[in-house]
PDB file of C-alpha atoms in Angstrom:
ATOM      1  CA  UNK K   1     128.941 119.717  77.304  1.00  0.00           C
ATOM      2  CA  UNK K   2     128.069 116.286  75.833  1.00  0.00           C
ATOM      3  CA  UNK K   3     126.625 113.356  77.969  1.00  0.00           C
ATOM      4  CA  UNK K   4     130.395 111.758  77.405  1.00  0.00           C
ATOM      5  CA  UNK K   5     131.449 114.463  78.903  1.00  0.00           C
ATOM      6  CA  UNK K   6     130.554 114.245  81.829  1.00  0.00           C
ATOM      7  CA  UNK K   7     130.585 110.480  81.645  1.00  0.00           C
ATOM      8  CA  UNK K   8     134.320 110.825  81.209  1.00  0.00           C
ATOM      9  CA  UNK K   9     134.541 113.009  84.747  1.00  0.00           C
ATOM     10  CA  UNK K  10     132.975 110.876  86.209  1.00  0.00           C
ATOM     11  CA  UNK K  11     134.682 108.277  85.605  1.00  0.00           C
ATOM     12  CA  UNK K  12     137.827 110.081  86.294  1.00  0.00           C
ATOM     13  CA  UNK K  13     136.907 111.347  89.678  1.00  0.00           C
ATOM     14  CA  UNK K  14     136.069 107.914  90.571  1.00  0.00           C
ATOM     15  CA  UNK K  15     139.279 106.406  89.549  1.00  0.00           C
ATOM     16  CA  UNK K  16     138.572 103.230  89.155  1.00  0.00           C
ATOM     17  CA  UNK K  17     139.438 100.731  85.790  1.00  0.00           C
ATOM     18  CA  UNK K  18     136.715 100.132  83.412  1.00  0.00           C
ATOM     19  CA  UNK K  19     135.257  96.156  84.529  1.00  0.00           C
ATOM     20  CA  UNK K  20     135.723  93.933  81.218  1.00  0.00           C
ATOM     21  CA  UNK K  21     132.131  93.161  80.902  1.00  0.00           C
ATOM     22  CA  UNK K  22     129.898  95.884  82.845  1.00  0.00           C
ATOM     23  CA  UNK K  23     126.813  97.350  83.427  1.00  0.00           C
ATOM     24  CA  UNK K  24     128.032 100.874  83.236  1.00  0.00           C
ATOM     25  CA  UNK K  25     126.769 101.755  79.808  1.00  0.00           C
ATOM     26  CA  UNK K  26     123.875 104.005  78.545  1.00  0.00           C
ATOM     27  CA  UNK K  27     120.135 103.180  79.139  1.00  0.00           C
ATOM     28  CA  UNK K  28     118.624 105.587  76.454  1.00  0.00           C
ATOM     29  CA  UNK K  29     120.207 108.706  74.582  1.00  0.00           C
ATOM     30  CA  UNK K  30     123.304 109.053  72.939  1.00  0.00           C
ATOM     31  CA  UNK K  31     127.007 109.656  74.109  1.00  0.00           C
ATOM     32  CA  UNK K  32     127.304 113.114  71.839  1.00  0.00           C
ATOM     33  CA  UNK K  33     123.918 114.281  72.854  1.00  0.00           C
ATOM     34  CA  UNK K  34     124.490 117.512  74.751  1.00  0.00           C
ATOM     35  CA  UNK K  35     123.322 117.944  78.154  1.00  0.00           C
ATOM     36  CA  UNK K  36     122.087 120.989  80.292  1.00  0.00           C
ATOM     37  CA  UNK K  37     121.823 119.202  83.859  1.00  0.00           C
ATOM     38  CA  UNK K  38     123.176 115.870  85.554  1.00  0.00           C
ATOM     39  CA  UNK K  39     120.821 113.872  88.122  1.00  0.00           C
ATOM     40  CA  UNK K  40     122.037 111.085  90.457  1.00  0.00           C
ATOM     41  CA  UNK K  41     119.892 108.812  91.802  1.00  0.00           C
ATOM     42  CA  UNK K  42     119.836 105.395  93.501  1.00  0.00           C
ATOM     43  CA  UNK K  43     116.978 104.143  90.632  1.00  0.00           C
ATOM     44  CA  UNK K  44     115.303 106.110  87.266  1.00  0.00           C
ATOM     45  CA  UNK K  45     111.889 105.216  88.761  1.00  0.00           C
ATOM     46  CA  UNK K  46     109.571 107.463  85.922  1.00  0.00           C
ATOM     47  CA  UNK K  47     108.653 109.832  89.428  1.00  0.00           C
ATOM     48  CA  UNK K  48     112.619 109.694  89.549  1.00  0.00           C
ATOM     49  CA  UNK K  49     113.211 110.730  85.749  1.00  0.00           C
ATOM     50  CA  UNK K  50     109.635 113.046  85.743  1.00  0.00           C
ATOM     51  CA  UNK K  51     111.158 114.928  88.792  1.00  0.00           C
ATOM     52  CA  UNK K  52     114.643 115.231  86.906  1.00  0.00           C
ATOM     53  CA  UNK K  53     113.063 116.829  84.138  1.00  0.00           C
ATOM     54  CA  UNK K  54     111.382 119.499  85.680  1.00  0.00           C
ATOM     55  CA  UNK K  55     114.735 120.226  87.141  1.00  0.00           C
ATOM     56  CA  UNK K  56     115.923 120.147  83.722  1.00  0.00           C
ATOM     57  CA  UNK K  57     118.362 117.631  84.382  1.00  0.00           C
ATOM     58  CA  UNK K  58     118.571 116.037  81.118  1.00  0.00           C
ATOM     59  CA  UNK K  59     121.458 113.598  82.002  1.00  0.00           C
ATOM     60  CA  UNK K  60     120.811 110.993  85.039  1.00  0.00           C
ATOM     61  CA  UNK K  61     122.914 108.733  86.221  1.00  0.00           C
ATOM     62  CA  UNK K  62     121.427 105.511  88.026  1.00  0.00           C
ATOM     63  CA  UNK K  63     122.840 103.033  90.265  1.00  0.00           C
ATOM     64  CA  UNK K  64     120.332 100.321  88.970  1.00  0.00           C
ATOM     65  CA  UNK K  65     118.654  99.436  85.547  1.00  0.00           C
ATOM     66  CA  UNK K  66     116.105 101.084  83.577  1.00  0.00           C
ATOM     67  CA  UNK K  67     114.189  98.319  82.877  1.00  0.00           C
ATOM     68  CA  UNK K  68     113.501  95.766  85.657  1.00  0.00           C
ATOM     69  CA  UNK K  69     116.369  93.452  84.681  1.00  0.00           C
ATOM     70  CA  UNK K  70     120.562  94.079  86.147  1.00  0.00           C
ATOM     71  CA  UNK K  71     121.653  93.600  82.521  1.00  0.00           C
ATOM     72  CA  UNK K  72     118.654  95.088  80.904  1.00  0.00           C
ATOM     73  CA  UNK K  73     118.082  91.572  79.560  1.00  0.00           C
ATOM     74  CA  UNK K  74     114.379  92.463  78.997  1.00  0.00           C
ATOM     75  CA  UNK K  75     114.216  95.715  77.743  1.00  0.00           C
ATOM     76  CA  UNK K  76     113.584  93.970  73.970  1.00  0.00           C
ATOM     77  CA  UNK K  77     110.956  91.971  75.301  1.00  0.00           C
ATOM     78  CA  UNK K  78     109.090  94.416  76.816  1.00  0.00           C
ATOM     79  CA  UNK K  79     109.449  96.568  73.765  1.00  0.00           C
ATOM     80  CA  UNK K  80     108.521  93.780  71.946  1.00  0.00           C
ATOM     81  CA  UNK K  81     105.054  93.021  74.517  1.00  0.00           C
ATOM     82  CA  UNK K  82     104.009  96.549  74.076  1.00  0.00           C
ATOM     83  CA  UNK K  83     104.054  96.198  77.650  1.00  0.00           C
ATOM     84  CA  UNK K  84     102.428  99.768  78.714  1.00  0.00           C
ATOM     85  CA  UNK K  85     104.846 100.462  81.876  1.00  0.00           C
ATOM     86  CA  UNK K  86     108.354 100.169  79.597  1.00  0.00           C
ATOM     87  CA  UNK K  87     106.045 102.106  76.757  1.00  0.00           C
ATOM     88  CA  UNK K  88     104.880 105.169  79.333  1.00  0.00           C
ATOM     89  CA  UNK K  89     108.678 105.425  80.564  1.00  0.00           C
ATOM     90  CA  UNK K  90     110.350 104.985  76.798  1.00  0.00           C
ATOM     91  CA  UNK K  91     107.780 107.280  75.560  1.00  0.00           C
ATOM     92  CA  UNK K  92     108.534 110.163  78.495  1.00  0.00           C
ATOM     93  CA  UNK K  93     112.360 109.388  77.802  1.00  0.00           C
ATOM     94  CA  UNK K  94     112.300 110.579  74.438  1.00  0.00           C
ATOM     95  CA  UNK K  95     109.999 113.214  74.731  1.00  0.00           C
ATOM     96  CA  UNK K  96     112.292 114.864  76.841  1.00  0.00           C
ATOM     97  CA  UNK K  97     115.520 113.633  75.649  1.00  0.00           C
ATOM     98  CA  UNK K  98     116.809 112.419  78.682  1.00  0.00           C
ATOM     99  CA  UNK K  99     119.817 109.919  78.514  1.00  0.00           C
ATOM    100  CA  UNK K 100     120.171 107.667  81.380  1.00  0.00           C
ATOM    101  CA  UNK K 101     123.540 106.420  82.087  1.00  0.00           C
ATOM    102  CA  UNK K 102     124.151 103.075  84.510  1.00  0.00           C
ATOM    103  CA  UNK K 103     126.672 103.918  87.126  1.00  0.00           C
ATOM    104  CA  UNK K 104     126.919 100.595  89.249  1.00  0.00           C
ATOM    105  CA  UNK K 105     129.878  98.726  88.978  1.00  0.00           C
ATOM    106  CA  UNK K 106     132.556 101.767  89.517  1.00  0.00           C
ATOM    107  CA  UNK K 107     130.856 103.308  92.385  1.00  0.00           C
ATOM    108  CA  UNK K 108     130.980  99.462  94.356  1.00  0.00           C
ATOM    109  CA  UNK K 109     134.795  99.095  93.174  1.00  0.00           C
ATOM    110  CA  UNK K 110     136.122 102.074  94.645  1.00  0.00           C
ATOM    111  CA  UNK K 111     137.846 101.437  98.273  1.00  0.00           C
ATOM    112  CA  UNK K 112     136.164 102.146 100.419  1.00  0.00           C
ATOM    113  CA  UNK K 113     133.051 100.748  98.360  1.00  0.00           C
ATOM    114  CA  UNK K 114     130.698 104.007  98.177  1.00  0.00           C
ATOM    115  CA  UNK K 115     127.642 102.249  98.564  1.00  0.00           C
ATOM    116  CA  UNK K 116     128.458 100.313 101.741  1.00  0.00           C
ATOM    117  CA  UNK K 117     130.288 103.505 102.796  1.00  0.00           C
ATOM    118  CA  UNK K 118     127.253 105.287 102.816  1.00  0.00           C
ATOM    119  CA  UNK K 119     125.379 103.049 104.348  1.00  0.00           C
ATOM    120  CA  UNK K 120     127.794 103.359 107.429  1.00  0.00           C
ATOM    121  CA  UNK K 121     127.796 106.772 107.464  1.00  0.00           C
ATOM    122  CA  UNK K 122     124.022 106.981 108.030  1.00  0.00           C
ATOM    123  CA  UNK K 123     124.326 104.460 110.385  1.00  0.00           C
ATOM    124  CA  UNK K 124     126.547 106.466 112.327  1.00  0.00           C
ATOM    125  CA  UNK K 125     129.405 103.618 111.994  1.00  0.00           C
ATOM    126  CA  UNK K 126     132.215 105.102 109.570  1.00  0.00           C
ATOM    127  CA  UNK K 127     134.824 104.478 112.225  1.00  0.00           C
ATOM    128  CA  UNK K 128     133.893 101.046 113.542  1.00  0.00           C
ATOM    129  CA  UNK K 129     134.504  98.799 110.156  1.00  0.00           C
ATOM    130  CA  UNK K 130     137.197  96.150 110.932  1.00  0.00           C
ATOM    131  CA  UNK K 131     140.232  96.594 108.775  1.00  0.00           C
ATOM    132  CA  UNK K 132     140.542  92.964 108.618  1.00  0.00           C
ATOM    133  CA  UNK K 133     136.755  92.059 107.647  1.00  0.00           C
ATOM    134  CA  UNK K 134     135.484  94.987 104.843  1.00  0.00           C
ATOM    135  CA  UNK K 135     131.711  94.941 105.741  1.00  0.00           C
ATOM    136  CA  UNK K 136     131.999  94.270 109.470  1.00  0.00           C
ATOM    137  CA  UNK K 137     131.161  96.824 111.863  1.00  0.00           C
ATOM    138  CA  UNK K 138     131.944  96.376 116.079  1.00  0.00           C
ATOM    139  CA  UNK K 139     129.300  98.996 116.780  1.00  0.00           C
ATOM    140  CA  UNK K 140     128.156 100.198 120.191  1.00  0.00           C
ATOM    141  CA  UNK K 141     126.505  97.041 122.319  1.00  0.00           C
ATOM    142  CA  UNK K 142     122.471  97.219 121.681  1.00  0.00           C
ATOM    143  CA  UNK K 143     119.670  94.826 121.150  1.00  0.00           C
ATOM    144  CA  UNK K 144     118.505  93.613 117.429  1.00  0.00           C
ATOM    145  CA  UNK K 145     114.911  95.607 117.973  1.00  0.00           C
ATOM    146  CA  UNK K 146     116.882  98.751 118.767  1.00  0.00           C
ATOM    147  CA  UNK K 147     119.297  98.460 115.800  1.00  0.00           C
ATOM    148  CA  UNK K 148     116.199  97.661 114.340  1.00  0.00           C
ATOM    149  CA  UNK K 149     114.516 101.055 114.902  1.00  0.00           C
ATOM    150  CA  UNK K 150     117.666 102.773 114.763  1.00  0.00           C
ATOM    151  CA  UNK K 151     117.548 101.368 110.763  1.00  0.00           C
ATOM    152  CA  UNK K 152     114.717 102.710 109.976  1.00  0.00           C
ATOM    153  CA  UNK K 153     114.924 105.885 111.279  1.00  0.00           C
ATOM    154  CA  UNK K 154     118.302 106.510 110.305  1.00  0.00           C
ATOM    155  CA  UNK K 155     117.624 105.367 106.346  1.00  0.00           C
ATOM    156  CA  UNK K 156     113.931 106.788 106.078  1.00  0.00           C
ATOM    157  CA  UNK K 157     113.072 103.064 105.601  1.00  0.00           C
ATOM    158  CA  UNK K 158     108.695 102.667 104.993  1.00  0.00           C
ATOM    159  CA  UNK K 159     109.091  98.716 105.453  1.00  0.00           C
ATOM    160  CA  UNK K 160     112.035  97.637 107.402  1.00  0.00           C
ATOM    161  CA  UNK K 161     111.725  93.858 108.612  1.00  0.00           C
ATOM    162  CA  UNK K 162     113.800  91.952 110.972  1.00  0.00           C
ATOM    163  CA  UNK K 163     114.283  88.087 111.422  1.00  0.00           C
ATOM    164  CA  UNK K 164     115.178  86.932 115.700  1.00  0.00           C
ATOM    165  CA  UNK K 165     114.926  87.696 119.276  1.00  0.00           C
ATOM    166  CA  UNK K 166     114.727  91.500 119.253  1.00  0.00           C
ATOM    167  CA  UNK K 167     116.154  91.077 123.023  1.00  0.00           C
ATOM    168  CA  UNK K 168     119.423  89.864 121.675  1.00  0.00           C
ATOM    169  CA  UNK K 169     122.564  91.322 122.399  1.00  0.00           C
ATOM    170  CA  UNK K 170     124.483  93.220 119.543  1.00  0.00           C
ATOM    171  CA  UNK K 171     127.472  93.929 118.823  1.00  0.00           C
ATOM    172  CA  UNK K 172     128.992  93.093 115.760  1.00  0.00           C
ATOM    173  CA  UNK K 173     127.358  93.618 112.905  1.00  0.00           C
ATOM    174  CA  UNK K 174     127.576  92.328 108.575  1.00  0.00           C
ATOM    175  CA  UNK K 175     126.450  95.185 106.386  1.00  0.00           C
ATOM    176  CA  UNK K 176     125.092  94.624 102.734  1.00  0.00           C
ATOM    177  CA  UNK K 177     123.290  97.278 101.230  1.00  0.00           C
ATOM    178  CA  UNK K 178     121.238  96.253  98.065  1.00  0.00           C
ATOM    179  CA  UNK K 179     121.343  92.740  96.831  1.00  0.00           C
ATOM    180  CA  UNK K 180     124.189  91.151  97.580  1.00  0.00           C
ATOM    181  CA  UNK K 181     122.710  87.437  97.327  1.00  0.00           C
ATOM    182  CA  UNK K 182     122.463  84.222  99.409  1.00  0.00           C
ATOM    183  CA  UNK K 183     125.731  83.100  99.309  1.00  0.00           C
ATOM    184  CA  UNK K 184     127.644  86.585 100.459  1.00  0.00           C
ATOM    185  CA  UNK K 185     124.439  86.736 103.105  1.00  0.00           C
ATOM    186  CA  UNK K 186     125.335  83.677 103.849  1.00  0.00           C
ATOM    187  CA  UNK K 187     129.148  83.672 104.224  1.00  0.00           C
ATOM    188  CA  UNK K 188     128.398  86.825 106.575  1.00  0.00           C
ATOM    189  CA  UNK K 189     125.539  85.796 108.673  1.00  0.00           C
ATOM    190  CA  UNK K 190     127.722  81.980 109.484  1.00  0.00           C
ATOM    191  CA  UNK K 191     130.544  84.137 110.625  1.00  0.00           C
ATOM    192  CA  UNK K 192     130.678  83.473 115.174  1.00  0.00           C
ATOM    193  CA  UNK K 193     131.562  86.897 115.464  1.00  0.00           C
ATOM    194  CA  UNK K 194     128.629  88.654 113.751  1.00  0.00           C
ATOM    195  CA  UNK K 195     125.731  88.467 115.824  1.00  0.00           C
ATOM    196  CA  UNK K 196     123.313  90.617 112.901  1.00  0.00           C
ATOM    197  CA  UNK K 197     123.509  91.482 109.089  1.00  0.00           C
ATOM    198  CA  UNK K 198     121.498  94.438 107.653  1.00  0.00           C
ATOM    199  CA  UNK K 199     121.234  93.597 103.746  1.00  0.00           C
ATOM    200  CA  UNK K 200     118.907  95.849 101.141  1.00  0.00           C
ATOM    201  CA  UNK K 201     116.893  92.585 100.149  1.00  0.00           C
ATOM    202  CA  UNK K 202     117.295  89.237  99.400  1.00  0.00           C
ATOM    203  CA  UNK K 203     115.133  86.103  98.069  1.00  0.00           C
ATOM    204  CA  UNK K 204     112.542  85.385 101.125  1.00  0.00           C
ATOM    205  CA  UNK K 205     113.292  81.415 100.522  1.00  0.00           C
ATOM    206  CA  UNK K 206     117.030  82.342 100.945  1.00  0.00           C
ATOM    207  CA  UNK K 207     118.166  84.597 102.963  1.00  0.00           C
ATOM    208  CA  UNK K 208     115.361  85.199 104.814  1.00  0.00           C
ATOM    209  CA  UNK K 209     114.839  81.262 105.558  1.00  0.00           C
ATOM    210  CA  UNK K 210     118.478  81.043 106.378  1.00  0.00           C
ATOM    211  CA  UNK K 211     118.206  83.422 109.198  1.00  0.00           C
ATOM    212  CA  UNK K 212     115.261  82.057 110.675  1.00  0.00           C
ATOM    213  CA  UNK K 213     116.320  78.156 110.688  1.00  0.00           C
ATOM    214  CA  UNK K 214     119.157  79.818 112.083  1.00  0.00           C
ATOM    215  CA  UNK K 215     116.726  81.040 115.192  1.00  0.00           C
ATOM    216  CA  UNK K 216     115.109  77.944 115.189  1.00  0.00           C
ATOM    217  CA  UNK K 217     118.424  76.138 115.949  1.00  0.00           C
ATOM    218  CA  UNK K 218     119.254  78.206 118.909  1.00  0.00           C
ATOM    219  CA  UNK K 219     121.868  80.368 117.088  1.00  0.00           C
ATOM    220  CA  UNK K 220     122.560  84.423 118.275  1.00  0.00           C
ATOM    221  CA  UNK K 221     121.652  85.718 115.095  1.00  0.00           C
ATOM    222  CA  UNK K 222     119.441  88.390 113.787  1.00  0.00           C
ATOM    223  CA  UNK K 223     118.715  89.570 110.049  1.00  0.00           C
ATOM    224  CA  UNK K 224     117.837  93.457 109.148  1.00  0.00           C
ATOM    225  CA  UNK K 225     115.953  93.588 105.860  1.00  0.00           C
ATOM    226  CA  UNK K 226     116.274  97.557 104.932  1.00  0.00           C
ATOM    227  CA  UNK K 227     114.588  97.650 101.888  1.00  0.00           C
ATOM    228  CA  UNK K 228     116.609  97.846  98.554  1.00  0.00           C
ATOM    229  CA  UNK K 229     116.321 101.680  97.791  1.00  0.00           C
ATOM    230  CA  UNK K 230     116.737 103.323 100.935  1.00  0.00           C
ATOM    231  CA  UNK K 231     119.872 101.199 101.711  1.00  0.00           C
ATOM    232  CA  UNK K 232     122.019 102.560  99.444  1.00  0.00           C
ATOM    233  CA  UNK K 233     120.876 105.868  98.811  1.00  0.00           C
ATOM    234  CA  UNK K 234     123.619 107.809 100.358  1.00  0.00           C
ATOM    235  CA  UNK K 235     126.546 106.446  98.224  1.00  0.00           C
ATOM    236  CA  UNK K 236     124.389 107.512  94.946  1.00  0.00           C
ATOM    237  CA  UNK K 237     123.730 111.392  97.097  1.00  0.00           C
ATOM    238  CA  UNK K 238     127.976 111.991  98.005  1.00  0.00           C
ATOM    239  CA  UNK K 239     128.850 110.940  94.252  1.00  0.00           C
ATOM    240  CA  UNK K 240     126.115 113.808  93.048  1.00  0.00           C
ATOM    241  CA  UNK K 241     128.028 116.119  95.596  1.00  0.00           C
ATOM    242  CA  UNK K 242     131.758 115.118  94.816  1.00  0.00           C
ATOM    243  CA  UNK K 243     130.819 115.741  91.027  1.00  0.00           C
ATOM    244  CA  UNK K 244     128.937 119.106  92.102  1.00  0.00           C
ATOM    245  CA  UNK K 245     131.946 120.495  93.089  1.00  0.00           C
ATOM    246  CA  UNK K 246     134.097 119.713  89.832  1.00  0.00           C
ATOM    247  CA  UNK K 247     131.320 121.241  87.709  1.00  0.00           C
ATOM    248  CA  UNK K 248     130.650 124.624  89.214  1.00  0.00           C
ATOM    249  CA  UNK K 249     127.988 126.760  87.932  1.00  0.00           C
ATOM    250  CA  UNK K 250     126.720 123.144  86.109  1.00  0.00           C
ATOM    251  CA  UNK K 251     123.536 122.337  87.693  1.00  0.00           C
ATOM    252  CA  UNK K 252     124.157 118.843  89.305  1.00  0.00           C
ATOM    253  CA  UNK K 253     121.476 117.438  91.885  1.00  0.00           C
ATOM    254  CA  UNK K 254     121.048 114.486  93.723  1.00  0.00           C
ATOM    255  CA  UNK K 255     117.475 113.076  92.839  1.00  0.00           C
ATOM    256  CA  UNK K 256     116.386 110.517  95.622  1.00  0.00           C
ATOM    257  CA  UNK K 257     114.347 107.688  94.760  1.00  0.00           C
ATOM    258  CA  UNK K 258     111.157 106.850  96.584  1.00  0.00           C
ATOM    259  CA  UNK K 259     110.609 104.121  99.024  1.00  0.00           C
ATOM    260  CA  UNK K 260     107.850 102.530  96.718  1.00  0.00           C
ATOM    261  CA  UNK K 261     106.845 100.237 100.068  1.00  0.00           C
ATOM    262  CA  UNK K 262     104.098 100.976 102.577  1.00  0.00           C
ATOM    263  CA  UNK K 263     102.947  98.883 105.521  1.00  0.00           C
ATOM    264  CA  UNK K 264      99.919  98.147 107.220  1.00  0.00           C
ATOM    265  CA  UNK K 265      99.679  97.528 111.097  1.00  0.00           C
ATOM    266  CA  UNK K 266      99.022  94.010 112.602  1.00  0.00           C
TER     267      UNK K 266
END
């Protein structure tokens, strides 16, 4: 089986037409290269890709870039630096033969988007999205510090943060796995009805300034910062199973990236 192969399968199970200009293309190998293994994963961290290997997973499929950049915009100019991260991970690429295929855009075009669909499911919310508002939730009342620690747990999250009152009433809530930007925060965060949005991450002098001059003005709002990998994990793990069961007897594994945050008490 060549990495197009599965590529095309993929693709096919996911049903969705190819975006004009996209980000789904391959990171490293070659389409015809045959493969022995496929790894999903939320990010090819090199601990992601080392721990794919010694699977033997010689095909991985990542939601985000290989190098640092959405568009891979500075894969040349690292090459070009010498710059000794991109050379370790280039280096361990091609020692193993690994390709690395981008699979971004398809997996957020699919209805229900599998990335905020995951997100809801380990929140415990598939149900309570309004039909009306994708991305809205009416979930059971709580406070913002509860939801708060009900995040974490729920997505494994090392360095959750939250922005307001953790005494305020919640109800209604925006959800934005990964990085969505200011202007979608925005536009969900302004809304009367939502009193909190959990996002992945977002620009501190954006978002994150947003929601507090939103405090500061007496508003009901709260902001949920999740951290950018464990928030959208789970789409990334029920695409490796979906695919798991077309391939039988074709080792496919879901390869989970690491939290790379820590925190320190006050």
């Amino acid at each position: 089986m060549t990495a197009q192969d599965v590529v095309d399968l993929v693709d096919a199970h996911l049903g969705v037409p190819r975006r004009e200009v996209t980000v789904d293309e391959y990171l490293a190998g070659e389409p015809d290269q045959e493969v022995h293994g496929v790894a999903f994963t939320m990010m090819a961290t090199l601990d992601v890709l080392q721990r794919a290997a010694a699977q033997g997973l010689d095909l991985v499929f990542s939601h985000e870039p290989l190098y640092f950049h959405h568009r891979e915009e500075w894969n040349a100019m690292l090459a070009d630096a010498d710059d000794p991260v991109h050379r370790a991970k280039a280096a361990f690429i091609a020692e193993h033969g690994l390709v690395v295929r981008r699979l971004h855009d398809a997996v957020h075009d699919t209805r229900p988007d599998r990335i905020i669909d995951g997100a809801a499911h380990v929140l415990g919310w598939k149900d309570f999205e309004r039909g009306d508002l994708p991305g809205v939730f009416d979930v059971p009342a709580t406070t913002l510090g509860a939801l708060a620690g009900h995040a974490a747990r729920a997505f494994g999250a090392s360095a959750l943060r939250y922005i307001g009152d953790p005494e305020l009433p919640v109800s209604v809530a925006g959800l934005q796995p990964g990085f969505f930007g200011f202007e979608k925060n925005r536009a969900a965060l302004a809304r009367p009805e939502v009193d909190v949005l959990l996002i992945g991450e977002s620009n501190e002098w954006e978002t994150a300034a947003y929601a507090a001059d939103a405090v500061s003005a007496g508003l009901a709002k709260g902001l949920i910062v999740i951290g950018h990998v464990p928030s959208e994990q789970e789409g990334m793990a029920a695409t490796a199973g979906r695919l798991a069961e077309l391939l039988p007897g074709f080792p496919v594994a879901f390869v989970p990236t690491a939290d790379p945050f820590a925190t320190l008490p006050v």
